[in-house]
Structure formats: C-alpha cells, structure tokens
Amino acid sequence: MISGPGVNIIKKDATIKVNNSCIAFQYNYNLRILGFALYLHGMKKGSVFFDEDLNYLRKSLVEHPLYNSMENLNDIKKFMEVHVYAVWDFMSLVKNLQMNLTCIYTPWIPSENSLTARLINEIVWGEETDVDKNGIAKSHFEMYLDSMNEIGANTNKIKLLISLVKQGKDIFEIIKSFDISAEIKDFLNFTFSVIKENKVHVTAAVFTFGREDLIPNMFIEIVKKIKLENKSVESLIYYLERHIEMDGDHHGPMAMNMISTLCENNDNKIMEALDLSKVALEKRIKLWDHIYKQIK
C-alpha cells in the first residue's frame, strides 16, 4: 500500500484491534507522525508533485481566519450547513475513482492495475462504511449529518438535493436551479465538471490534494471550547478526529501512491493534475471566504 522508507515500521507497529466486531487501526504517536511524513513525501522539493503555488494554497486554507472567527454554536451551524456540500461531493470523487480503477460490473474482469484498485477500494471502505462513535457502520457523510442533527443545524436542503439526485435528475441542472449560494454552486460545479471530464489522474489529484485533512486540528480545539448551549458536539468532534486520523495516517499516503501511479511520470499528466488541484483549492478557499463573511 505504501512504498518507500518506513514501510517495515508500519507493518511492524500498526495493529488491528477488534472491538464489538468493528475493526480500527490503532497507531501510536510516533507512527502517526511517520504516516503524515510519508503523505508529505510526495510534496518535497525535488518531487514531481512539489509546487510552490499548491503549497501556498494549502497553507492559506489551513490558516484561514474562518476557524478562529467561530465563537458560538450558531457559528458552527453556519459552517456545517455550507461545509456539508463539500463532504457530500467528496464522496462522488471517491466513487468515480472506484468506477475507473476497479471492475464494478458483470461479468467481472481483472483491473488493469491491481495496486490502484486495492488503494481505492480501501479508501472507499473507510469513507463509505466506517464506524461512528457508537460502532455503527456509516459513511462519513452520514456521520456528518448526525453531527448536524445533534447541534440543531439545518439538513433539509442537503437532503432535498439528494432526493433530486435519487430521482435521476441531471446534477448540473439540479445545481443550477437549487436554492444555495453562488459559492456553493461554483464549488459543486467544479467537482462534477472534473468527474464529467473523466480524466482519472486529474480526479485522483483533486481528491488527493483537496482532502479534508486540510481542516486543521486547531478547529477541533475551537469546537471543544465553544459554549454548548445545551447541545452536544460529540458527534462532530468524533467525525473531525476520525477523518483527520484516517486521512493523515492511512488514506493520505495511499492517495499519494495512487496519484503517482496514475500520472505514470508523464509531464503533461503531472502538470494537468497540479493545475486542477490548485483550482480545487481556490474553490475551497472561496467557499471558506463565503462562510467567513456570514459569521463576521
């Protein structure tokens, strides 16, 4: 799954703990640092994926003033009612990669690249069928909806959007007529345009470099300190910690491995992947700007 320095350490120290029939990878502190270091390995100077502009955009997102601007539960609600669309469309990137990298039809045939097939299947397993704080199998999106319900955030619009998708309506037509801000529409349109273009190396790059690990640990501490107003943020904290843990420790390195394989050391593919990744981060920053203006 992970190549390069540290593989033997990972195989030796990573343990699997079974609890109530739910499997969770338990990493010690040093291994978490190692996992994140491996994730960033592909972005070091000298790497084909090192790009100053991309790193600047990632840094801008992690240090966005939005996080420190949230002071009460109402602010968190406003954040979640917008962020939920990013949580949702992220799953479409995951599934598009699975559709392209594995065989999902019958009669079954072997995948062209078993390594990338394994990588994306493991990521899908974690994103689509993880376990919540009660040990119940759920997607990360469903966990996020639970978190919204727990604090009293409005989930009506995102549920309506999903109901329209279930009816088979065109996603671009849904977005166009849907009662959401221009910033959310722009964010969603970009994601589904990438999916429609169906260049698997680009989809993998947008997925890899725009992941939810860009929500910093600092945000979790802010959430914990906010006055609860008789509401619980336990589910939200679990979601954030779980997502960051899986992205940094496990899915991050796997995703970097996947994009490296798909770009095949092809300069044009690498440049295309980096360019669209930067656009993805710019769209996310604009989404954060939008929420920040609502909260200020």
Coordinates of N, CA, C and O in Angstrom, one line a residue, residues 65-155:
P65 N -8.8 32.5 8.3 CA -9.3 33.2 9.5 C -10.7 32.7 9.9 O -11.2 32.9 11.0
L66 N -11.4 31.9 9.1 CA -12.7 31.3 9.4 C -12.7 30.6 10.7 O -13.6 30.7 11.5
Y67 N -11.6 29.8 10.9 CA -11.6 28.9 12.1 C -11.7 29.7 13.4 O -12.5 29.4 14.3
N68 N -10.8 30.7 13.5 CA -10.8 31.5 14.7 C -12.0 32.4 14.9 O -12.2 33.0 15.9
S69 N -12.7 32.6 13.8 CA -13.9 33.5 13.9 C -15.1 32.9 14.5 O -16.0 33.6 14.9
M70 N -15.1 31.5 14.6 CA -16.3 30.8 15.2 C -16.2 30.9 16.7 O -15.3 30.4 17.3
E71 N -17.3 31.5 17.3 CA -17.3 31.8 18.7 C -18.4 31.1 19.4 O -18.5 31.1 20.7
N72 N -19.4 30.7 18.7 CA -20.6 30.1 19.4 C -21.2 29.0 18.5 O -20.8 28.7 17.4
L73 N -22.2 28.3 19.1 CA -22.8 27.2 18.4 C -23.4 27.6 17.1 O -23.4 26.8 16.1
N74 N -24.0 28.8 17.0 CA -24.6 29.3 15.8 C -23.6 29.4 14.7 O -23.9 29.1 13.5
D75 N -22.4 29.8 15.0 CA -21.3 29.9 14.0 C -21.0 28.5 13.5 O -20.8 28.4 12.2
I76 N -21.0 27.5 14.3 CA -20.7 26.2 13.9 C -21.8 25.7 13.0 O -21.5 25.0 12.0
K77 N -23.0 26.0 13.3 CA -24.2 25.6 12.4 C -24.0 26.2 11.0 O -24.2 25.5 10.0
K78 N -23.7 27.5 11.0 CA -23.5 28.1 9.7 C -22.4 27.5 8.9 O -22.5 27.3 7.7
F79 N -21.3 27.1 9.6 CA -20.2 26.4 8.9 C -20.7 25.1 8.3 O -20.4 24.8 7.2
M80 N -21.3 24.3 9.2 CA -21.7 23.0 8.8 C -22.7 23.0 7.7 O -22.7 22.1 6.8
E81 N -23.6 23.9 7.7 CA -24.7 24.0 6.7 C -24.1 24.3 5.3 O -24.8 24.0 4.3
V82 N -22.9 24.8 5.2 CA -22.2 25.0 3.9 C -21.3 23.9 3.6 O -21.2 23.3 2.6
H83 N -20.5 23.6 4.6 CA -19.4 22.5 4.5 C -20.0 21.2 4.1 O -19.3 20.4 3.5
V84 N -21.2 20.9 4.5 CA -21.8 19.6 4.2 C -21.8 19.3 2.7 O -21.7 18.1 2.3
Y85 N -21.9 20.3 1.9 CA -21.9 20.1 0.4 C -20.5 19.6 0.0 O -20.4 18.8 -1.0
A86 N -19.5 20.1 0.6 CA -18.1 19.6 0.3 C -17.9 18.2 0.8 O -17.3 17.4 0.1
V87 N -18.5 17.8 1.9 CA -18.5 16.5 2.4 C -19.2 15.5 1.5 O -18.7 14.4 1.2
W88 N -20.3 16.0 1.0 CA -21.1 15.1 0.1 C -20.4 14.9 -1.3 O -20.3 13.8 -1.8
D89 N -20.0 16.0 -1.9 CA -19.4 15.9 -3.3 C -18.1 15.2 -3.3 O -17.7 14.6 -4.3
F90 N -17.4 15.2 -2.1 CA -16.2 14.4 -2.0 C -16.4 13.0 -2.2 O -15.6 12.3 -2.8
M91 N -17.6 12.4 -1.8 CA -17.9 11.0 -2.0 C -18.0 10.7 -3.4 O -17.7 9.6 -3.9
S92 N -18.5 11.6 -4.2 CA -18.6 11.4 -5.7 C -17.2 11.3 -6.3 O -17.1 10.5 -7.3
L93 N -16.3 12.0 -5.9 CA -14.9 11.9 -6.4 C -14.4 10.5 -6.0 O -13.8 9.8 -6.9
V94 N -14.6 10.0 -4.8 CA -14.2 8.7 -4.4 C -14.8 7.6 -5.3 O -14.1 6.7 -5.8
K95 N -16.1 7.7 -5.5 CA -16.8 6.7 -6.2 C -16.4 6.7 -7.7 O -16.4 5.6 -8.4
N96 N -16.2 7.9 -8.3 CA -15.7 8.0 -9.6 C -14.4 7.3 -9.8 O -14.1 6.6 -10.8
L97 N -13.5 7.4 -8.8 CA -12.2 6.8 -8.9 C -12.4 5.2 -8.8 O -11.7 4.5 -9.6
Q98 N -13.3 4.8 -8.0 CA -13.6 3.4 -7.9 C -14.1 2.8 -9.2 O -13.7 1.7 -9.6
M99 N -15.0 3.6 -9.8 CA -15.6 3.2 -11.1 C -14.5 3.0 -12.2 O -14.5 2.1 -13.0
N100 N -13.5 3.9 -12.1 CA -12.4 3.9 -13.2 C -11.3 2.9 -12.9 O -10.6 2.4 -13.8
L101 N -11.1 2.6 -11.6 CA -9.9 1.8 -11.2 C -10.2 0.4 -10.9 O -9.3 -0.4 -10.7
T102 N -11.5 0.0 -10.7 CA -11.9 -1.3 -10.4 C -13.0 -1.8 -11.4 O -13.5 -1.0 -12.1
C103 N -13.2 -3.1 -11.3 CA -14.4 -3.6 -12.1 C -15.6 -3.6 -11.3 O -15.6 -4.3 -10.2
I104 N -16.6 -2.9 -11.7 CA -17.9 -2.8 -10.9 C -19.1 -3.3 -11.6 O -20.2 -3.0 -11.3
Y105 N -18.8 -4.1 -12.7 CA -19.9 -4.6 -13.5 C -19.7 -6.1 -13.7 O -18.6 -6.7 -13.3
T106 N -20.7 -6.8 -14.2 CA -20.5 -8.2 -14.5 C -20.7 -8.4 -16.1 O -21.5 -7.7 -16.7
P107 N -20.1 -9.4 -16.6 CA -19.1 -10.3 -16.0 C -17.9 -9.6 -15.5 O -17.4 -8.6 -16.2
W108 N -17.3 -10.0 -14.4 CA -16.1 -9.4 -13.8 C -14.9 -9.7 -14.7 O -14.7 -10.7 -15.2
I109 N -14.0 -8.7 -14.7 CA -12.7 -8.8 -15.3 C -11.7 -8.2 -14.4 O -12.0 -7.3 -13.6
P110 N -10.4 -8.7 -14.4 CA -9.4 -8.1 -13.5 C -9.1 -6.7 -13.9 O -9.2 -6.2 -15.0
S111 N -8.8 -5.9 -12.9 CA -8.4 -4.5 -13.1 C -7.1 -4.4 -13.8 O -6.2 -5.3 -13.6
E112 N -6.9 -3.3 -14.5 CA -5.6 -3.2 -15.2 C -4.5 -3.0 -14.2 O -3.3 -3.4 -14.5
N113 N -4.7 -2.4 -13.1 CA -3.7 -2.1 -12.1 C -4.2 -2.5 -10.7 O -5.0 -1.8 -10.2
S114 N -3.8 -3.7 -10.3 CA -4.3 -4.2 -9.0 C -3.9 -3.3 -7.8 O -4.7 -3.2 -6.8
L115 N -2.8 -2.6 -7.9 CA -2.4 -1.8 -6.8 C -3.3 -0.6 -6.6 O -3.8 -0.3 -5.5
T116 N -3.6 0.1 -7.7 CA -4.5 1.3 -7.6 C -5.9 0.8 -7.3 O -6.7 1.5 -6.5
A117 N -6.3 -0.4 -7.7 CA -7.6 -0.9 -7.4 C -7.7 -1.2 -5.9 O -8.7 -0.9 -5.2
R118 N -6.7 -1.7 -5.3 CA -6.6 -2.0 -3.9 C -6.7 -0.7 -3.1 O -7.4 -0.6 -2.1
L119 N -5.9 0.3 -3.6 CA -5.8 1.6 -2.9 C -7.2 2.2 -2.8 O -7.7 2.6 -1.7
I120 N -7.9 2.3 -3.9 CA -9.2 3.0 -3.9 C -10.2 2.2 -3.2 O -11.1 2.7 -2.5
N121 N -10.2 0.8 -3.3 CA -11.1 0.0 -2.5 C -11.0 0.2 -1.0 O -12.0 0.3 -0.3
E122 N -9.7 0.3 -0.6 CA -9.5 0.6 0.9 C -10.0 1.9 1.3 O -10.6 2.1 2.4
I123 N -9.8 2.9 0.4 CA -10.3 4.3 0.7 C -11.8 4.3 0.8 O -12.4 4.9 1.7
V124 N -12.4 3.7 -0.2 CA -13.9 3.6 -0.3 C -14.4 2.9 1.0 O -15.4 3.3 1.6
W125 N -13.8 1.8 1.4 CA -14.2 1.1 2.6 C -14.2 2.0 3.8 O -15.2 2.0 4.6
G126 N -13.2 2.8 3.9 CA -13.1 3.7 5.1 C -14.1 4.9 5.0 O -14.7 5.3 6.0
E127 N -14.3 5.4 3.8 CA -15.1 6.6 3.6 C -16.6 6.3 3.6 O -17.4 7.0 4.1
E128 N -16.9 5.2 3.0 CA -18.3 4.8 2.8 C -18.9 3.9 3.9 O -20.1 3.9 4.1
T129 N -18.0 3.2 4.5 CA -18.5 2.2 5.5 C -17.6 2.2 6.8 O -17.2 1.1 7.3
D130 N -17.3 3.4 7.3 CA -16.6 3.5 8.5 C -17.5 3.2 9.7 O -18.7 2.8 9.5
V131 N -17.1 3.4 10.9 CA -18.0 3.2 12.1 C -18.1 4.5 12.8 O -17.1 5.2 13.0
D132 N -19.3 4.8 13.3 CA -19.5 6.0 14.1 C -19.1 5.8 15.5 O -18.5 4.7 15.9
K133 N -19.3 6.8 16.4 CA -18.9 6.7 17.8 C -19.6 5.6 18.5 O -19.1 5.2 19.6
N134 N -20.7 5.1 18.0 CA -21.4 4.0 18.7 C -21.1 2.7 18.0 O -21.7 1.7 18.4
G135 N -20.1 2.6 17.1 CA -19.7 1.4 16.5 C -20.6 0.9 15.4 O -20.6 -0.2 15.0
I136 N -21.5 1.9 14.9 CA -22.4 1.5 13.8 C -21.8 1.9 12.5 O -21.3 3.0 12.3
A137 N -21.9 1.0 11.5 CA -21.3 1.2 10.2 C -22.0 2.4 9.5 O -23.3 2.3 9.3
K138 N -21.3 3.4 9.1 CA -21.9 4.5 8.4 C -20.8 5.2 7.5 O -19.6 5.1 7.8
S139 N -21.3 5.9 6.5 CA -20.4 6.7 5.7 C -20.0 8.0 6.5 O -20.7 8.3 7.4
H140 N -18.9 8.6 6.1 CA -18.5 9.8 6.8 C -19.6 10.9 6.5 O -19.8 11.8 7.4
F141 N -20.2 10.9 5.4 CA -21.3 11.9 5.1 C -22.4 11.7 6.1 O -23.0 12.6 6.6
E142 N -22.8 10.4 6.3 CA -23.9 10.2 7.2 C -23.5 10.6 8.7 O -24.4 11.1 9.4
M143 N -22.3 10.4 9.0 CA -21.8 10.8 10.3 C -21.9 12.3 10.4 O -22.3 12.9 11.5
Y144 N -21.6 13.0 9.3 CA -21.7 14.5 9.4 C -23.1 14.9 9.5 O -23.4 15.9 10.3
L145 N -24.1 14.3 8.9 CA -25.5 14.6 9.1 C -25.9 14.4 10.5 O -26.7 15.2 11.1
D146 N -25.4 13.3 11.1 CA -25.7 13.0 12.5 C -25.2 14.2 13.4 O -25.9 14.6 14.3
S147 N -24.0 14.7 13.1 CA -23.4 15.8 13.8 C -24.3 17.0 13.7 O -24.5 17.8 14.6
M148 N -24.7 17.3 12.5 CA -25.6 18.4 12.2 C -26.9 18.3 13.0 O -27.3 19.3 13.7
N149 N -27.5 17.2 13.0 CA -28.7 17.0 13.8 C -28.5 17.1 15.2 O -29.4 17.7 16.0
E150 N -27.4 16.7 15.7 CA -27.1 16.8 17.1 C -27.0 18.2 17.7 O -27.4 18.5 18.8
I151 N -26.5 19.1 16.8 CA -26.4 20.5 17.3 C -27.5 21.4 16.8 O -27.6 22.6 17.0
G152 N -28.4 20.8 16.0 CA -29.6 21.6 15.5 C -29.4 22.3 14.3 O -30.1 23.3 13.9
A153 N -28.3 21.9 13.5 CA -28.1 22.6 12.2 C -29.2 22.0 11.2 O -29.7 20.9 11.3
N154 N -29.4 22.9 10.2 CA -30.5 22.5 9.2 C -29.9 21.6 8.1 O -29.0 21.9 7.4
T155 N -30.6 20.4 8.0 CA -30.1 19.4 7.0 C -31.2 19.3 5.9 O -31.0 18.5 5.0

